[in-house]
């Protein structure tokens, strides 16, 4: 998150403030071991323009990345994450993403909709 924030600041020195936004996939921060999504909002939250509704778990193997799981079953603390989004004034979309196919994907998306409804 801090590297991304620094990059945005550097770009905005050339083009002006408020012109760079982030499409935040909180699960990818976990999958790639880059940080906690809730804490990341403290660093670059004002730049978030879109959210991927997705969840993941960390790998316990230093040579492997984490992996996606159904929303609400991973390490993205969605109740706190949503509350933090509201605190920073985010009012954009949350696009549910589930990178599998078939009936399990459909079930997981329906469950994600219900989770988000309960938190919003």
PDB file of C-alpha atoms in Angstrom:
ATOM      1  CA  UNK A   1       0.000   0.000   0.000  1.00  0.00           C
ATOM      2  CA  UNK A   2       2.754   2.512   0.806  1.00  0.00           C
ATOM      3  CA  UNK A   3       4.537   1.876  -2.489  1.00  0.00           C
ATOM      4  CA  UNK A   4       1.277   2.435  -4.352  1.00  0.00           C
ATOM      5  CA  UNK A   5       0.613   5.631  -2.402  1.00  0.00           C
ATOM      6  CA  UNK A   6       4.110   6.914  -3.215  1.00  0.00           C
ATOM      7  CA  UNK A   7       3.584   6.092  -6.905  1.00  0.00           C
ATOM      8  CA  UNK A   8       0.295   7.981  -6.960  1.00  0.00           C
ATOM      9  CA  UNK A   9       1.914  10.980  -5.280  1.00  0.00           C
ATOM     10  CA  UNK A  10       4.731  10.960  -7.821  1.00  0.00           C
ATOM     11  CA  UNK A  11       2.309  10.786 -10.760  1.00  0.00           C
ATOM     12  CA  UNK A  12       0.114  13.524  -9.326  1.00  0.00           C
ATOM     13  CA  UNK A  13       3.140  15.843  -9.124  1.00  0.00           C
ATOM     14  CA  UNK A  14       3.036  15.835 -12.934  1.00  0.00           C
ATOM     15  CA  UNK A  15      -0.680  15.748 -13.701  1.00  0.00           C
ATOM     16  CA  UNK A  16      -2.251  17.363 -10.656  1.00  0.00           C
ATOM     17  CA  UNK A  17      -4.016  16.065  -7.567  1.00  0.00           C
ATOM     18  CA  UNK A  18      -7.096  13.862  -7.646  1.00  0.00           C
ATOM     19  CA  UNK A  19      -6.538  12.476 -11.135  1.00  0.00           C
ATOM     20  CA  UNK A  20      -5.320   8.982 -10.198  1.00  0.00           C
ATOM     21  CA  UNK A  21      -7.646   6.339  -8.824  1.00  0.00           C
ATOM     22  CA  UNK A  22      -7.407   2.772  -7.611  1.00  0.00           C
ATOM     23  CA  UNK A  23      -9.508  -0.238  -8.549  1.00  0.00           C
ATOM     24  CA  UNK A  24      -9.002  -2.024  -5.233  1.00  0.00           C
ATOM     25  CA  UNK A  25      -9.129  -5.801  -5.080  1.00  0.00           C
ATOM     26  CA  UNK A  26      -8.762  -6.451  -1.336  1.00  0.00           C
ATOM     27  CA  UNK A  27      -8.279 -10.171  -1.884  1.00  0.00           C
ATOM     28  CA  UNK A  28      -5.256  -9.553  -4.104  1.00  0.00           C
ATOM     29  CA  UNK A  29      -3.511  -7.751  -1.258  1.00  0.00           C
ATOM     30  CA  UNK A  30      -3.825 -11.014   0.668  1.00  0.00           C
ATOM     31  CA  UNK A  31      -3.152 -13.399  -2.217  1.00  0.00           C
ATOM     32  CA  UNK A  32       0.129 -11.658  -3.037  1.00  0.00           C
ATOM     33  CA  UNK A  33       1.071 -10.939   0.584  1.00  0.00           C
ATOM     34  CA  UNK A  34       0.991  -7.165   0.104  1.00  0.00           C
ATOM     35  CA  UNK A  35      -0.991  -6.113   3.149  1.00  0.00           C
ATOM     36  CA  UNK A  36      -4.187  -6.004   5.120  1.00  0.00           C
ATOM     37  CA  UNK A  37      -7.034  -4.459   3.086  1.00  0.00           C
ATOM     38  CA  UNK A  38      -8.478  -2.552   6.058  1.00  0.00           C
ATOM     39  CA  UNK A  39      -5.111  -1.040   6.926  1.00  0.00           C
ATOM     40  CA  UNK A  40      -4.465  -0.276   3.254  1.00  0.00           C
ATOM     41  CA  UNK A  41      -7.503   2.005   3.239  1.00  0.00           C
ATOM     42  CA  UNK A  42      -5.739   4.148   5.846  1.00  0.00           C
ATOM     43  CA  UNK A  43      -2.869   4.571   3.403  1.00  0.00           C
ATOM     44  CA  UNK A  44      -4.577   5.087   0.033  1.00  0.00           C
ATOM     45  CA  UNK A  45      -8.302   5.086   0.729  1.00  0.00           C
ATOM     46  CA  UNK A  46      -8.928   8.537  -0.724  1.00  0.00           C
ATOM     47  CA  UNK A  47      -7.817   7.201  -4.117  1.00  0.00           C
ATOM     48  CA  UNK A  48     -10.175   4.177  -4.223  1.00  0.00           C
ATOM     49  CA  UNK A  49     -12.656   4.504  -7.089  1.00  0.00           C
ATOM     50  CA  UNK A  50     -13.879   0.904  -7.434  1.00  0.00           C
ATOM     51  CA  UNK A  51     -13.853  -2.234  -5.283  1.00  0.00           C
ATOM     52  CA  UNK A  52     -13.724  -5.903  -6.223  1.00  0.00           C
ATOM     53  CA  UNK A  53     -15.857  -7.884  -3.803  1.00  0.00           C
ATOM     54  CA  UNK A  54     -13.561 -10.860  -3.370  1.00  0.00           C
ATOM     55  CA  UNK A  55     -11.942 -12.745  -0.495  1.00  0.00           C
ATOM     56  CA  UNK A  56      -8.776 -14.775  -0.013  1.00  0.00           C
ATOM     57  CA  UNK A  57      -6.510 -16.503   2.469  1.00  0.00           C
ATOM     58  CA  UNK A  58      -2.773 -16.116   2.925  1.00  0.00           C
ATOM     59  CA  UNK A  59      -0.377 -18.870   1.987  1.00  0.00           C
ATOM     60  CA  UNK A  60       1.712 -20.350   4.769  1.00  0.00           C
ATOM     61  CA  UNK A  61       4.369 -21.288   2.210  1.00  0.00           C
ATOM     62  CA  UNK A  62       6.802 -18.515   1.300  1.00  0.00           C
ATOM     63  CA  UNK A  63       7.044 -19.870  -2.247  1.00  0.00           C
ATOM     64  CA  UNK A  64       3.313 -19.903  -2.978  1.00  0.00           C
ATOM     65  CA  UNK A  65       0.740 -17.180  -3.185  1.00  0.00           C
ATOM     66  CA  UNK A  66      -2.525 -17.228  -1.271  1.00  0.00           C
ATOM     67  CA  UNK A  67      -5.797 -18.203  -2.899  1.00  0.00           C
ATOM     68  CA  UNK A  68      -9.303 -16.970  -3.442  1.00  0.00           C
ATOM     69  CA  UNK A  69     -12.190 -18.234  -1.295  1.00  0.00           C
ATOM     70  CA  UNK A  70     -15.883 -17.318  -1.121  1.00  0.00           C
ATOM     71  CA  UNK A  71     -16.523 -13.837   0.226  1.00  0.00           C
ATOM     72  CA  UNK A  72     -16.771 -13.879   3.994  1.00  0.00           C
ATOM     73  CA  UNK A  73     -14.663 -17.030   4.365  1.00  0.00           C
ATOM     74  CA  UNK A  74     -11.234 -15.455   4.007  1.00  0.00           C
ATOM     75  CA  UNK A  75      -9.050 -12.853   5.643  1.00  0.00           C
ATOM     76  CA  UNK A  76     -10.749  -9.745   4.276  1.00  0.00           C
ATOM     77  CA  UNK A  77     -12.629  -8.606   7.358  1.00  0.00           C
ATOM     78  CA  UNK A  78     -15.663  -7.449   5.415  1.00  0.00           C
ATOM     79  CA  UNK A  79     -17.611  -5.969   8.353  1.00  0.00           C
ATOM     80  CA  UNK A  80     -14.632  -3.762   9.247  1.00  0.00           C
ATOM     81  CA  UNK A  81     -13.679  -3.188   5.592  1.00  0.00           C
ATOM     82  CA  UNK A  82     -17.170  -1.925   4.699  1.00  0.00           C
ATOM     83  CA  UNK A  83     -17.301   0.247   7.812  1.00  0.00           C
ATOM     84  CA  UNK A  84     -13.918   1.758   6.884  1.00  0.00           C
ATOM     85  CA  UNK A  85     -15.118   2.410   3.317  1.00  0.00           C
ATOM     86  CA  UNK A  86     -18.097   4.280   4.752  1.00  0.00           C
ATOM     87  CA  UNK A  87     -15.819   6.276   7.068  1.00  0.00           C
ATOM     88  CA  UNK A  88     -13.660   7.460   4.181  1.00  0.00           C
ATOM     89  CA  UNK A  89     -16.742   8.395   2.165  1.00  0.00           C
ATOM     90  CA  UNK A  90     -16.550   5.707  -0.502  1.00  0.00           C
ATOM     91  CA  UNK A  91     -19.890   5.447  -2.291  1.00  0.00           C
ATOM     92  CA  UNK A  92     -18.887   3.631  -5.465  1.00  0.00           C
ATOM     93  CA  UNK A  93     -19.604   0.140  -6.683  1.00  0.00           C
ATOM     94  CA  UNK A  94     -18.508  -3.153  -5.212  1.00  0.00           C
ATOM     95  CA  UNK A  95     -18.231  -5.602  -8.101  1.00  0.00           C
ATOM     96  CA  UNK A  96     -18.442  -9.189  -6.893  1.00  0.00           C
ATOM     97  CA  UNK A  97     -15.709 -11.313  -8.381  1.00  0.00           C
ATOM     98  CA  UNK A  98     -15.491 -15.093  -8.020  1.00  0.00           C
ATOM     99  CA  UNK A  99     -12.879 -16.646 -10.275  1.00  0.00           C
ATOM    100  CA  UNK A 100     -14.404 -20.076 -10.681  1.00  0.00           C
ATOM    101  CA  UNK A 101     -17.277 -21.279 -12.857  1.00  0.00           C
ATOM    102  CA  UNK A 102     -20.443 -23.300 -12.674  1.00  0.00           C
ATOM    103  CA  UNK A 103     -22.979 -23.745  -9.907  1.00  0.00           C
ATOM    104  CA  UNK A 104     -20.477 -23.145  -7.110  1.00  0.00           C
ATOM    105  CA  UNK A 105     -19.684 -19.725  -8.584  1.00  0.00           C
ATOM    106  CA  UNK A 106     -23.390 -18.868  -8.720  1.00  0.00           C
ATOM    107  CA  UNK A 107     -23.914 -19.963  -5.102  1.00  0.00           C
ATOM    108  CA  UNK A 108     -20.900 -17.986  -3.939  1.00  0.00           C
ATOM    109  CA  UNK A 109     -22.060 -14.849  -5.759  1.00  0.00           C
ATOM    110  CA  UNK A 110     -25.548 -15.113  -4.243  1.00  0.00           C
ATOM    111  CA  UNK A 111     -23.982 -15.531  -0.793  1.00  0.00           C
ATOM    112  CA  UNK A 112     -21.718 -12.528  -1.428  1.00  0.00           C
ATOM    113  CA  UNK A 113     -24.747 -10.415  -2.348  1.00  0.00           C
ATOM    114  CA  UNK A 114     -26.422 -11.357   0.912  1.00  0.00           C
ATOM    115  CA  UNK A 115     -23.273 -10.634   2.914  1.00  0.00           C
ATOM    116  CA  UNK A 116     -22.912  -7.205   1.348  1.00  0.00           C
ATOM    117  CA  UNK A 117     -26.595  -6.415   1.852  1.00  0.00           C
ATOM    118  CA  UNK A 118     -26.270  -7.259   5.527  1.00  0.00           C
ATOM    119  CA  UNK A 119     -23.274  -4.925   5.878  1.00  0.00           C
ATOM    120  CA  UNK A 120     -24.648  -2.034   3.844  1.00  0.00           C
TER     121      UNK A 120
END
